[in-house]
Short mmCIF file of C-alpha atoms in Angstrom, two decimals:
data_model
loop_
_atom_site.label_atom_id
_atom_site.label_comp_id
_atom_site.label_asym_id
_atom_site.label_seq_id
_atom_site.Cartn_x
_atom_site.Cartn_y
_atom_site.Cartn_z
CA MET A 1 75.27 112.65 193.80
CA ILE A 2 72.98 114.18 196.39
CA PRO A 3 72.28 117.89 195.65
CA THR A 4 73.72 120.41 198.34
CA GLU A 5 71.34 121.86 200.83
CA GLU A 6 71.68 125.25 199.04
CA GLU A 7 70.82 123.78 195.64
CA LEU A 8 67.48 122.34 197.17
CA LYS A 9 66.78 125.55 198.84
CA ASN A 10 67.36 127.55 195.75
CA THR A 11 65.01 125.27 193.74
CA LEU A 12 62.20 125.71 196.21
CA GLU A 13 62.73 129.55 196.31
CA ARG A 14 62.47 129.57 192.56
CA ARG A 15 59.18 127.73 192.80
CA HIS A 16 57.65 129.60 195.89
CA THR A 17 59.76 132.85 195.98
CA LYS A 18 62.29 133.53 198.74
CA PRO A 19 60.08 135.51 201.11
CA ILE A 20 57.44 132.58 201.14
CA GLN A 21 60.00 129.84 201.38
CA ASP A 22 61.83 131.60 204.30
CA LYS A 23 58.51 131.42 206.24
CA ILE A 24 57.81 127.92 205.33
CA SER A 25 61.46 126.72 206.12
CA ALA A 26 61.32 128.29 209.59
CA ALA A 27 57.93 126.79 210.65
CA LYS A 28 57.71 124.08 213.23
CA VAL A 29 55.01 121.40 212.65
CA ALA A 30 53.94 118.50 214.57
CA VAL A 31 52.02 115.65 212.97
CA CYS A 32 50.18 113.53 215.71
CA GLY A 33 49.23 110.15 214.28
CA LEU A 34 51.15 108.74 211.18
CA GLY A 35 48.57 106.63 209.61
CA GLY A 36 46.67 107.53 206.16
CA LEU A 37 46.20 111.11 207.18
CA GLY A 38 49.41 111.74 209.05
CA SER A 39 51.79 110.13 206.65
CA ALA A 40 50.17 111.98 203.71
CA ILE A 41 50.33 115.22 205.61
CA ALA A 42 53.94 114.89 206.59
CA ILE A 43 55.12 114.16 203.16
CA ALA A 44 53.13 116.97 201.61
CA LEU A 45 54.63 119.34 204.18
CA ALA A 46 58.16 118.15 203.70
CA ARG A 47 57.79 118.32 199.77
CA THR A 48 56.58 121.99 200.34
CA GLY A 49 59.83 122.70 202.15
CA ILE A 50 58.82 122.47 205.73
CA SER A 51 61.91 120.95 207.16
CA ARG A 52 61.22 121.16 210.94
CA LEU A 53 58.80 118.44 211.34
CA HIS A 54 57.91 116.61 214.59
CA LEU A 55 56.42 113.02 213.86
CA ILE A 56 54.54 111.29 216.57
CA ASP A 57 52.96 107.83 216.72
CA PHE A 58 53.02 104.65 218.89
CA ASP A 59 52.42 102.13 216.16
CA CYS A 60 54.38 100.03 213.95
CA VAL A 61 53.77 99.54 210.22
CA ASP A 62 51.44 96.64 209.53
CA LEU A 63 50.29 94.95 206.31
CA SER A 64 46.79 96.31 206.80
CA ASN A 65 48.16 99.87 206.65
CA LEU A 66 49.41 99.70 203.05
CA ASN A 67 46.13 100.36 201.40
CA ARG A 68 46.13 103.92 202.30
CA GLN A 69 49.39 104.95 204.27
CA GLN A 70 52.56 106.17 202.79
CA TYR A 71 54.81 103.14 203.64
CA ALA A 72 56.30 100.28 201.77
CA LEU A 73 56.61 96.49 202.27
CA CYS A 74 60.18 96.98 203.43
CA ASP A 75 58.68 99.04 206.22
CA LEU A 76 56.69 96.38 207.84
CA GLY A 77 57.39 96.09 211.56
CA LYS A 78 59.13 99.39 211.84
CA PRO A 79 57.95 102.04 214.23
CA LYS A 80 56.00 104.55 212.04
CA PRO A 81 57.92 107.55 213.09
CA GLU A 82 61.19 105.98 212.04
CA ALA A 83 59.78 104.61 208.65
CA LEU A 84 58.20 107.98 207.73
CA ARG A 85 61.32 109.94 208.74
CA ASP A 86 63.49 107.78 206.50
CA GLU A 87 61.14 108.19 203.62
CA ILE A 88 61.20 111.92 203.99
CA LEU A 89 64.95 112.04 204.14
CA ARG A 90 65.12 110.19 200.77
CA PHE A 91 63.86 113.42 199.08
CA SER A 92 64.64 115.98 201.73
CA PRO A 93 67.99 114.85 203.28
CA TYR A 94 68.52 118.09 205.19
CA SER A 95 65.26 118.15 206.99
CA GLN A 96 65.36 118.49 210.82
CA ILE A 97 62.93 115.70 211.73
CA ARG A 98 62.14 114.99 215.36
CA ILE A 99 60.52 111.62 216.09
CA ASP A 100 58.65 110.33 219.14
CA PHE A 101 57.44 106.67 219.26
CA VAL A 102 54.99 107.18 222.08
CA ARG A 103 51.17 107.39 222.69
CA LEU A 104 50.13 110.88 223.25
CA THR A 105 48.21 111.43 226.65
CA GLU A 106 46.79 114.45 228.46
CA GLU A 107 49.86 114.20 230.73
CA ASN A 108 52.58 114.23 228.12
CA ILE A 109 51.02 116.52 225.38
CA PRO A 110 51.98 119.77 226.94
CA LYS A 111 55.74 118.77 227.14
CA LEU A 112 56.01 116.88 223.77
CA LEU A 113 54.33 119.67 221.78
CA ALA A 114 55.69 122.67 223.57
CA GLU A 115 58.14 123.65 220.86
CA ASP A 116 55.70 123.05 217.90
CA VAL A 117 53.62 126.10 216.67
CA TYR A 118 51.36 124.22 214.23
CA ILE A 119 49.82 120.80 215.05
CA CYS A 120 48.03 118.36 212.91
CA GLU A 121 45.64 115.94 214.55
CA ALA A 122 45.59 112.80 212.38
CA PHE A 123 44.15 110.12 214.69
CA ASP A 124 41.66 107.43 213.68
CA ALA A 125 39.84 107.09 217.02
CA ALA A 126 37.25 109.56 217.95
CA GLU A 127 38.28 109.49 221.63
CA GLU A 128 41.96 110.17 220.75
CA LYS A 129 40.80 113.13 218.50
CA ALA A 130 38.76 114.64 221.19
CA MET A 131 41.53 114.14 223.79
CA LEU A 132 44.26 115.76 221.74
CA THR A 133 41.92 118.63 220.62
CA ASN A 134 40.60 119.50 224.21
CA CYS A 135 44.15 119.21 225.57
CA ILE A 136 45.68 121.57 223.10
CA LEU A 137 42.77 124.11 223.31
CA GLU A 138 42.89 124.09 227.12
CA LYS A 139 46.58 123.66 227.85
CA LEU A 140 48.32 125.17 224.75
CA PRO A 141 45.97 127.93 223.59
CA GLY A 142 48.67 129.64 221.52
CA LYS A 143 49.12 126.69 219.23
CA TYR A 144 47.38 126.33 215.86
CA LEU A 145 45.49 123.05 215.53
CA VAL A 146 44.26 121.49 212.32
CA GLY A 147 42.05 118.41 212.82
CA ALA A 148 40.04 115.97 210.58
CA SER A 149 36.54 114.52 210.89
CA GLY A 150 34.97 112.53 208.22
CA MET A 151 36.85 111.04 205.27
CA ALA A 152 35.81 107.32 205.13
CA GLY A 153 34.67 105.59 202.08
CA PHE A 154 34.23 106.62 198.46
CA GLY A 155 31.87 109.56 198.66
CA ASP A 156 31.91 112.93 197.00
CA SER A 157 35.50 114.38 197.06
CA ASN A 158 34.02 117.89 197.21
CA ALA A 159 32.21 117.14 200.47
CA ILE A 160 35.55 117.30 202.18
CA GLN A 161 36.06 120.81 203.14
CA THR A 162 38.14 122.97 205.66
CA ARG A 163 36.18 124.86 208.32
CA LYS A 164 37.29 127.57 210.69
CA ILE A 165 36.12 126.68 214.23
CA THR A 166 38.22 129.35 216.08
CA SER A 167 41.18 131.63 215.20
CA HIS A 168 43.54 128.77 216.10
CA PHE A 169 41.52 125.72 215.21
CA TYR A 170 40.51 124.38 211.84
CA LEU A 171 38.76 121.04 210.94
CA CYS A 172 38.97 119.29 207.67
CA GLY A 173 36.66 116.60 206.31
CA ASP A 174 33.08 115.98 205.48
CA GLY A 175 32.14 115.87 209.11
CA GLU A 176 29.78 112.95 208.62
CA SER A 177 31.16 109.70 207.08
CA GLU A 178 32.08 107.23 209.71
CA ILE A 179 34.18 104.05 209.36
CA CYS A 180 32.14 100.91 209.22
CA ARG A 181 32.58 97.33 207.54
CA GLU A 182 31.01 98.52 204.23
CA TYR A 183 32.51 102.07 204.42
CA GLY A 184 36.07 101.77 205.34
CA LEU A 185 39.10 104.08 204.86
CA MET A 186 40.33 104.30 201.28
CA ALA A 187 43.51 106.00 200.06
CA PRO A 188 41.86 108.63 197.69
CA ARG A 189 39.52 110.23 200.24
CA VAL A 190 41.99 109.90 203.12
CA MET A 191 44.64 111.65 201.02
CA ILE A 192 42.23 114.41 199.84
CA CYS A 193 41.51 115.10 203.63
CA GLY A 194 45.21 114.94 204.34
CA ALA A 195 45.91 117.55 201.57
CA HIS A 196 43.29 119.81 203.09
CA GLN A 197 45.18 119.67 206.46
CA ALA A 198 48.57 120.13 204.91
CA ASN A 199 47.35 123.12 202.88
CA MET A 200 45.72 124.79 205.83
CA ILE A 201 49.00 124.45 207.81
CA VAL A 202 50.79 126.29 204.93
CA ARG A 203 48.14 129.00 204.78
CA LEU A 204 48.57 129.57 208.44
CA ILE A 205 52.24 129.73 208.28
CA LEU A 206 51.99 132.33 205.50
CA GLY A 207 49.20 134.41 207.22
CA LYS A 208 46.74 133.58 204.38
CA GLU A 209 44.25 131.61 206.44
CA ASP A 210 41.30 134.11 205.74
CA GLU A 211 41.95 134.47 202.11
CA ARG A 212 39.81 132.83 199.35
#
């Protein structure tokens, strides 16, 4: 039998304390891009108890995704927002997950992200990263943005760090490693960077962003 919503809630409260879990449960978080970074971020946040997730991507699950993304063979061909929502609902069945199977643009970002307080940028392409970042900073200045730059290959895990750019903008990664034929995206470093992003979102929600 599936546990009740109250049973799952009480379990998280015992782990995190009720005041902390209340803040986490009430937060609204968007994940923009559901590849290696975004799928790992979304699952980490959902397991933490963030139940109001907004998942956005325009792509479908492909065989080449499975080396680093949180999908299974049975998901091949499915829109990534749908596949990831279904995966999260397997362990968090009472989550309120909003999905948008759409490419984000300068025109639709303000409307699509209007209700989300915390936003994760999890794109692969540098141009899309810059577009989303600039659009949020210029048109949605009250939002918190956590982006990523540099997680390719198999380099030093400890080179991936979280940096504060402004009071509402944080950047995770090593800031250097670029994707190339010999230095592609691999699950361990991508997941480390995604964990940095998810952890930064939790710290922001709890007002602990400046604590060591």
